[in-house]
XYZ file of C-alpha atoms in Angstrom:
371
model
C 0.884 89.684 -42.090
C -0.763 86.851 -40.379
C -1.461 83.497 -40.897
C -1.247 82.555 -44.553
C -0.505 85.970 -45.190
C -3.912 87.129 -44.568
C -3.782 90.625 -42.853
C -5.812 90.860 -39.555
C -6.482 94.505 -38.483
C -9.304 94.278 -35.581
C -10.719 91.580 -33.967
C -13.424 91.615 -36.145
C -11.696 89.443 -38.600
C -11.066 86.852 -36.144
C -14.757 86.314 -35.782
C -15.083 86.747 -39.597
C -12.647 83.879 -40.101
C -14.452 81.789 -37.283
C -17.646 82.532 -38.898
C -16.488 80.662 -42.339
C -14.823 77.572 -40.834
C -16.130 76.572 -37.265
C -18.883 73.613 -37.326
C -22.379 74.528 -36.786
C -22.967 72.953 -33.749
C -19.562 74.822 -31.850
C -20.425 78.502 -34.031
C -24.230 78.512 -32.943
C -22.965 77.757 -29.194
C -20.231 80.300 -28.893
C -21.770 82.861 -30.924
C -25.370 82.853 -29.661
C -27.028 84.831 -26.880
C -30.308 84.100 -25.161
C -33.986 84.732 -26.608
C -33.649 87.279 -29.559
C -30.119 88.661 -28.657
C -30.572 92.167 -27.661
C -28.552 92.319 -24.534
C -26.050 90.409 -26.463
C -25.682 93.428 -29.090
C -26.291 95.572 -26.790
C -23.093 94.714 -25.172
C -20.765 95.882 -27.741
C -23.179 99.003 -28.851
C -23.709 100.172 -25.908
C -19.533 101.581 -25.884
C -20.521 103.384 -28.951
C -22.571 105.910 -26.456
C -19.647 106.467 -24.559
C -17.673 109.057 -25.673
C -13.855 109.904 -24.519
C -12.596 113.147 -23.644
C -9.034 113.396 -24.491
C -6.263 115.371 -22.345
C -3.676 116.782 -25.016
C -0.087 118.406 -24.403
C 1.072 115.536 -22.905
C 4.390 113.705 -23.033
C 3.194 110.238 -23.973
C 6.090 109.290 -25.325
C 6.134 106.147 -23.132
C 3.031 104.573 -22.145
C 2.558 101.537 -19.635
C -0.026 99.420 -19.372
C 0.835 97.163 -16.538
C -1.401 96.798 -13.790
C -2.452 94.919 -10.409
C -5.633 92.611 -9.790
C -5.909 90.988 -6.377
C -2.802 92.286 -5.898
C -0.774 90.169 -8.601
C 0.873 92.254 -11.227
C -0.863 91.638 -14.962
C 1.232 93.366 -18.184
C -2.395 94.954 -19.410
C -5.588 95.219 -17.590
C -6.931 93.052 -20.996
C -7.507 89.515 -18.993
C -9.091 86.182 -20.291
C -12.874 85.236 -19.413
C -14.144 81.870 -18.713
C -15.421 80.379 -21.897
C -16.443 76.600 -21.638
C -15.267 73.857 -24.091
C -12.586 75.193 -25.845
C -11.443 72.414 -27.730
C -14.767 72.784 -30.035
C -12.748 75.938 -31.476
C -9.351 73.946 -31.743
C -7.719 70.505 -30.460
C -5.438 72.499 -27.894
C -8.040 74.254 -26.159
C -7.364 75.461 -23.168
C -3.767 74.764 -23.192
C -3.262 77.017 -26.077
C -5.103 79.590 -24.304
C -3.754 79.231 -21.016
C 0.067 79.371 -22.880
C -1.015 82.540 -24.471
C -1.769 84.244 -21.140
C 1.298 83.283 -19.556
C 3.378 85.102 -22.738
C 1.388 88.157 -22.629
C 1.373 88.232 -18.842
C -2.274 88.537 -18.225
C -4.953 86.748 -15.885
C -6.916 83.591 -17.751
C -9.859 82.544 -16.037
C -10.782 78.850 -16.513
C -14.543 77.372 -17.056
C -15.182 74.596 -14.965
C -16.705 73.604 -17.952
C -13.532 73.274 -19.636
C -12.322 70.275 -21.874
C -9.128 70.738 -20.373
C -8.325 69.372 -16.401
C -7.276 71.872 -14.274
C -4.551 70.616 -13.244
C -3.519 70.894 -16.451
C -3.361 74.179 -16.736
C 0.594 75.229 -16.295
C 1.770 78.639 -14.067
C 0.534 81.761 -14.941
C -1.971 84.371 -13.392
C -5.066 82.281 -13.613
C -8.316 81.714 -11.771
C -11.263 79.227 -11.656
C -14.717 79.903 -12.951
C -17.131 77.871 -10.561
C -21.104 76.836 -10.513
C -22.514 75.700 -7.600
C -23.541 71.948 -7.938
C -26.294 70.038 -6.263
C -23.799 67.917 -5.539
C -21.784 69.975 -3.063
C -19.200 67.774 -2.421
C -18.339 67.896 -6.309
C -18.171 71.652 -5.728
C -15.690 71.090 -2.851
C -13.181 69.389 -4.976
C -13.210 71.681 -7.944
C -12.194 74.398 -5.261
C -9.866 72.058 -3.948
C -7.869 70.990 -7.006
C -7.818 74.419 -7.981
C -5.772 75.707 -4.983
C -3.446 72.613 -5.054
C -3.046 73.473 -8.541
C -1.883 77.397 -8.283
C -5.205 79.488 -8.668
C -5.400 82.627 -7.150
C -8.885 83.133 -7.073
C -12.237 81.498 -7.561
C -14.874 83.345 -9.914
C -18.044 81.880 -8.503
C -20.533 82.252 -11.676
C -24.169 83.787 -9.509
C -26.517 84.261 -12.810
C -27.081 80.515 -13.667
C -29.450 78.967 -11.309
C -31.016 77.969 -14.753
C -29.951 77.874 -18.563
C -30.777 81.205 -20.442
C -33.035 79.694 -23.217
C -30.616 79.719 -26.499
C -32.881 79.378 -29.533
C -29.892 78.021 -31.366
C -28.729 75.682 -29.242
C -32.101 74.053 -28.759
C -32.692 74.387 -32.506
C -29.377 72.350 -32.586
C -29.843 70.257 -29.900
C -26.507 71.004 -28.869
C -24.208 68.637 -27.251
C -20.240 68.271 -26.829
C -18.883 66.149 -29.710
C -18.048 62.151 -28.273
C -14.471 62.990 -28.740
C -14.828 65.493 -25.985
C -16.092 65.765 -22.242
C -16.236 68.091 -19.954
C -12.667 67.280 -18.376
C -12.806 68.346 -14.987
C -15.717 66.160 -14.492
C -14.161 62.730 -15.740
C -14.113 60.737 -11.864
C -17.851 62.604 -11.041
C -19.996 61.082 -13.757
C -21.035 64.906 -14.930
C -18.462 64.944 -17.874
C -21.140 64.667 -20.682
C -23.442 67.082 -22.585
C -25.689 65.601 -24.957
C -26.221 62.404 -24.167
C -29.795 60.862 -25.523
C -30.679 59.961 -21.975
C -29.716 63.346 -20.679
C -31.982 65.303 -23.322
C -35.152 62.844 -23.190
C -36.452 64.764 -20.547
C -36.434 67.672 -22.031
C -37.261 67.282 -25.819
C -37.236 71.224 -26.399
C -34.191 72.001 -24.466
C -30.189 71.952 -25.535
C -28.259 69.230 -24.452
C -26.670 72.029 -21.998
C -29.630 72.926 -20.779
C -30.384 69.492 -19.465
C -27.123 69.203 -18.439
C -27.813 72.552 -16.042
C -31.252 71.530 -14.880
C -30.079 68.116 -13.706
C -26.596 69.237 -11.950
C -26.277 73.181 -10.965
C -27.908 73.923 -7.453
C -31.320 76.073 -8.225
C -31.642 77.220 -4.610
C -28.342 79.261 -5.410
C -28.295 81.920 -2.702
C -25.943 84.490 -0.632
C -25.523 81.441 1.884
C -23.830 79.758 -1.063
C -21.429 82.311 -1.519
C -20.677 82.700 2.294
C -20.199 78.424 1.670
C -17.674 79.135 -1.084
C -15.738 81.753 0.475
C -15.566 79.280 3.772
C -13.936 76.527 1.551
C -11.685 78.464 -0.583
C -8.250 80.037 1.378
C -7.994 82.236 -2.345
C -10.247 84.944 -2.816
C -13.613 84.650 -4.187
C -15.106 86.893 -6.767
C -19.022 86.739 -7.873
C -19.336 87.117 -11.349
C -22.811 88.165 -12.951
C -23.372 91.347 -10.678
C -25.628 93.734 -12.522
C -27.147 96.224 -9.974
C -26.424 98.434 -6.794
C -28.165 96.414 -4.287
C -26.871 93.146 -5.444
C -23.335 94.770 -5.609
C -23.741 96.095 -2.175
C -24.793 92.317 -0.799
C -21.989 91.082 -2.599
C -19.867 92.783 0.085
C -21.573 92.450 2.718
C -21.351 88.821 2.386
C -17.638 89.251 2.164
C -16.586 88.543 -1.528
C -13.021 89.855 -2.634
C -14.247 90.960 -5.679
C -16.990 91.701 -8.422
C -17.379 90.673 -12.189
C -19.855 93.394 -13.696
C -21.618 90.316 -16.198
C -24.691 89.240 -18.210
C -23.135 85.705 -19.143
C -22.421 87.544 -22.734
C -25.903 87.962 -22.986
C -26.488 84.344 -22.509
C -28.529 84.356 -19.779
C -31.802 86.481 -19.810
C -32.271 88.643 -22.665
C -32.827 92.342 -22.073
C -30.785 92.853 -19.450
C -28.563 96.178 -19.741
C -25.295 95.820 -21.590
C -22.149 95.851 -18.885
C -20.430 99.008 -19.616
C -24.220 100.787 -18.889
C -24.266 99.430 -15.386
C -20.848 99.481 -14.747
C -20.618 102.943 -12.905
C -23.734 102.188 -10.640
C -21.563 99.015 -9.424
C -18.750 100.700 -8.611
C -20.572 103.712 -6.471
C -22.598 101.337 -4.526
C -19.233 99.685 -3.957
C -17.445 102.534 -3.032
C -13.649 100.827 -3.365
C -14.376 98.322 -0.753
C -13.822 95.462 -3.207
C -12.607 95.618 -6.833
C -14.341 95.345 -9.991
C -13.942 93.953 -13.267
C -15.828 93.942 -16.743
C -16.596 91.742 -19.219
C -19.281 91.481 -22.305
C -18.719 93.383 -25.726
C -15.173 94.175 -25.057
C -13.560 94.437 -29.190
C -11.365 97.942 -29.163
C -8.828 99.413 -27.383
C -10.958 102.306 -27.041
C -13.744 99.937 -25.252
C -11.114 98.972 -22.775
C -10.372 102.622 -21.957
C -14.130 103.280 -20.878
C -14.533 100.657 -18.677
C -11.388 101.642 -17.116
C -12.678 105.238 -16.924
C -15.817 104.526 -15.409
C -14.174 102.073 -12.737
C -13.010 98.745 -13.634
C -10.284 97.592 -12.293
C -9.847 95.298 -15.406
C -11.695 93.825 -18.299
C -11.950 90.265 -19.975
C -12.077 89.117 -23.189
C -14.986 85.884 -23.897
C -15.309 85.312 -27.799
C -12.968 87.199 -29.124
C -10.584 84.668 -27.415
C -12.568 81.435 -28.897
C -12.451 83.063 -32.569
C -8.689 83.624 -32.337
C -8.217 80.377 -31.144
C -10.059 78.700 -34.145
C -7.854 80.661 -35.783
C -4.582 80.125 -35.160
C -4.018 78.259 -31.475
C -1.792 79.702 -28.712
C -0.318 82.143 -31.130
C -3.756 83.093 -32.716
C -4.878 84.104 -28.889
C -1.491 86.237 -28.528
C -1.936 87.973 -31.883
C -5.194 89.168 -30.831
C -4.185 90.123 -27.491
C -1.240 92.038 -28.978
C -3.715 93.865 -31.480
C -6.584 95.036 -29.092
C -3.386 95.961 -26.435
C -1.606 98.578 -28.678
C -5.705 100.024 -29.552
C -5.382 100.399 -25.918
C -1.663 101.913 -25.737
C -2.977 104.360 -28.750
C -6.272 105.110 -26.954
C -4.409 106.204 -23.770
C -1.511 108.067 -25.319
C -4.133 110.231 -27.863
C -6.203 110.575 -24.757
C -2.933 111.935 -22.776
C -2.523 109.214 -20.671
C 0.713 107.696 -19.937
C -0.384 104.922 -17.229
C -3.766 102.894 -16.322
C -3.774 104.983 -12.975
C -4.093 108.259 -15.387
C -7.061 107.081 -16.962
C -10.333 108.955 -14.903
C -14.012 109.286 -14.825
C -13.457 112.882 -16.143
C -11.618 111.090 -19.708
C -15.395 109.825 -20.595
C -18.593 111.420 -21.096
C -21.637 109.095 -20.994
C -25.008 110.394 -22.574
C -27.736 111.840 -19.893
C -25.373 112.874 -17.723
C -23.781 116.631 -17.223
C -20.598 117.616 -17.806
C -18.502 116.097 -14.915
């Protein structure tokens, strides 16, 4: 039983609980995708089409899921995305979240757009999520604070030289509640969304949106990245990778890693789902770099296809915000635990006693021949 003695039994009932008590304004933001939401359903439908082979006769009597990313040992390959302004979903935030990776021993990526500092942040496995400001010197000191502060690895966001147009969020007019800012911004006078001055300009447009067309860098570019990665002394991941030839620059411009990522369908709508371009990324990359997943990640069994068709990892976006409306730090660990044994069942049913077992011939993907 969980809280209250209601009975959770997939992550679907931590959105379902969200859905009934989160505040328009914070439900419409995390929830929404861009234009008319196909990529964004997309995302979780598109696992449907992928179909697992399981391997029987097996002993599977134990079955580990600890792995490695950027060579620092995680408990599951089930890590935490970046999702900005966590407070909106409950008054710990980020803290709760961050203190829920650390118990489950798993990798939490911070937004810069969090409501949280990062310095705040205490030890664990954890990364920054980064934009690219016009003001580059701002850009400098997020990197910066993050390495004095224990980050292992920057995740430098490459699909947002503009705001994906949100129809909710500009029906809302969204903006950060006045009890919040943007907390890692406090000392650079870019800590508010919303303001009336900020959205004047733009009468249409989401407070966010402003906020992006007035701060993030537009001429966002592979010199950028080769900037970052000249800054940072942790590695540097690109995060919103959706094709070969992008993939293949990636590398060539000498990132340590690649997030497979449509911005949870945030960005531009129509856009494959993840898991659909997943194996293109990884051939083009060829194991030179490794690569992670995220967008429409809710079973155990989802996990398990990703894995099989090359990611090194995968991470979680919503389903972390609804469990965190829902119960705090140990809201985000009951989640984790549920969608972790999916994954321990998934593996051991599929004869897999390890993440290492788990291989492009456990999947079958529609279109394609028999492997």
């Amino acid at each position: 039983m969980t809280k209250h003695g209601t009975s959770f039994v997939s992550l679907d009932d931590f959105e379902q609980h969200a859905l009934r008590n989160l505040d328009r304004n914070a439900l419409d933001y995390y929830r929404s995708g861009a234009q008319d939401m196909i990529t964004l359903k997309e995302n979780q439908r598109a696992f449907d089409r992928v179909f697992i082979r399981p391997r029987v006769l097996h002993d599977v009597s134990t079955v580990s899921l600890s792995t490695s990313i950027l060579g620092e040992q995680i408990a599951s390959p089930i890590c935490i995305a970046p999702t900005a302004m966590q407070r909106m979903a409950h008054p710990d935030g980020e803290l709760a979240t961050a203190r829920a990776a650390k118990r489950k021993s798993t990798c939490m990526v911070l937004s810069s757009w969090s409501t949280t500092k990062i310095e705040d942040i205490g030890e664990g496995v954890k990364w920054l999520q980064l934009y690219v400001y016009k003001d580059r010197e701002a850009t400098r000191r997020l990197i910066e604070r993050a390495q004095d502060s224990g980050y292992t690895a920057i995740a430098l966001t490459v699909d947002t030289p503009y705001l994906g147009r949100r129809l909710a969020d500009i029906r809302n007019r969204f903006r950060l509640p006045p009890h919040l800012t943007m907390a890692n911004f406090a000392d650079e006078g870019k800590a508010q969304v919303g303001k009336a001055e900020a959205t004047s300009a733009a009468d249409n447009a989401s407070g966010l949106a402003a906020y992006v067309a007035s701060q993030i860098d537009p001429t966002l570019n592979w010199s950028h990245v080769e900037w970052v990665k000249s800054v940072a002394r942790i590695p540097v991941l690109v995060k919103g990778i959706l094709t070969a030839e992008d993939a293949v620059l990636a590398v060539n411009a000498g990132v340590d890693g690649i997030i497979v990522s449509n911005h949870g369908g945030r960005q531009m709508d129509t856009v494959p789902a993840t898991i659909d371009v997943l194996e293109e990324v990884c051939r083009a990359v060829d194991g030179r770099v490794e690569v992670f997943l995220d967008g429409g990640v809710r079973r155990g069994t989802d996990v398990f296809k990703a894995l099989a068709l090359g990611a090194r990892a995968v991470f979680l976006g919503r389903p972390v915000l609804w469990a965190l409306n829902y119960n705090g730090e140990d809201g985000v660990v009951e989640m984790l635990d549920m969608i972790n044994e999916e994954l321990r069942l998934a593996m051991a049913l599929a004869g897999c006693v390890s993440v290492g077992d788990i291989t492009r011939n456990h999947v079958k993907v529609p279109g394609q021949p028999r492997l």
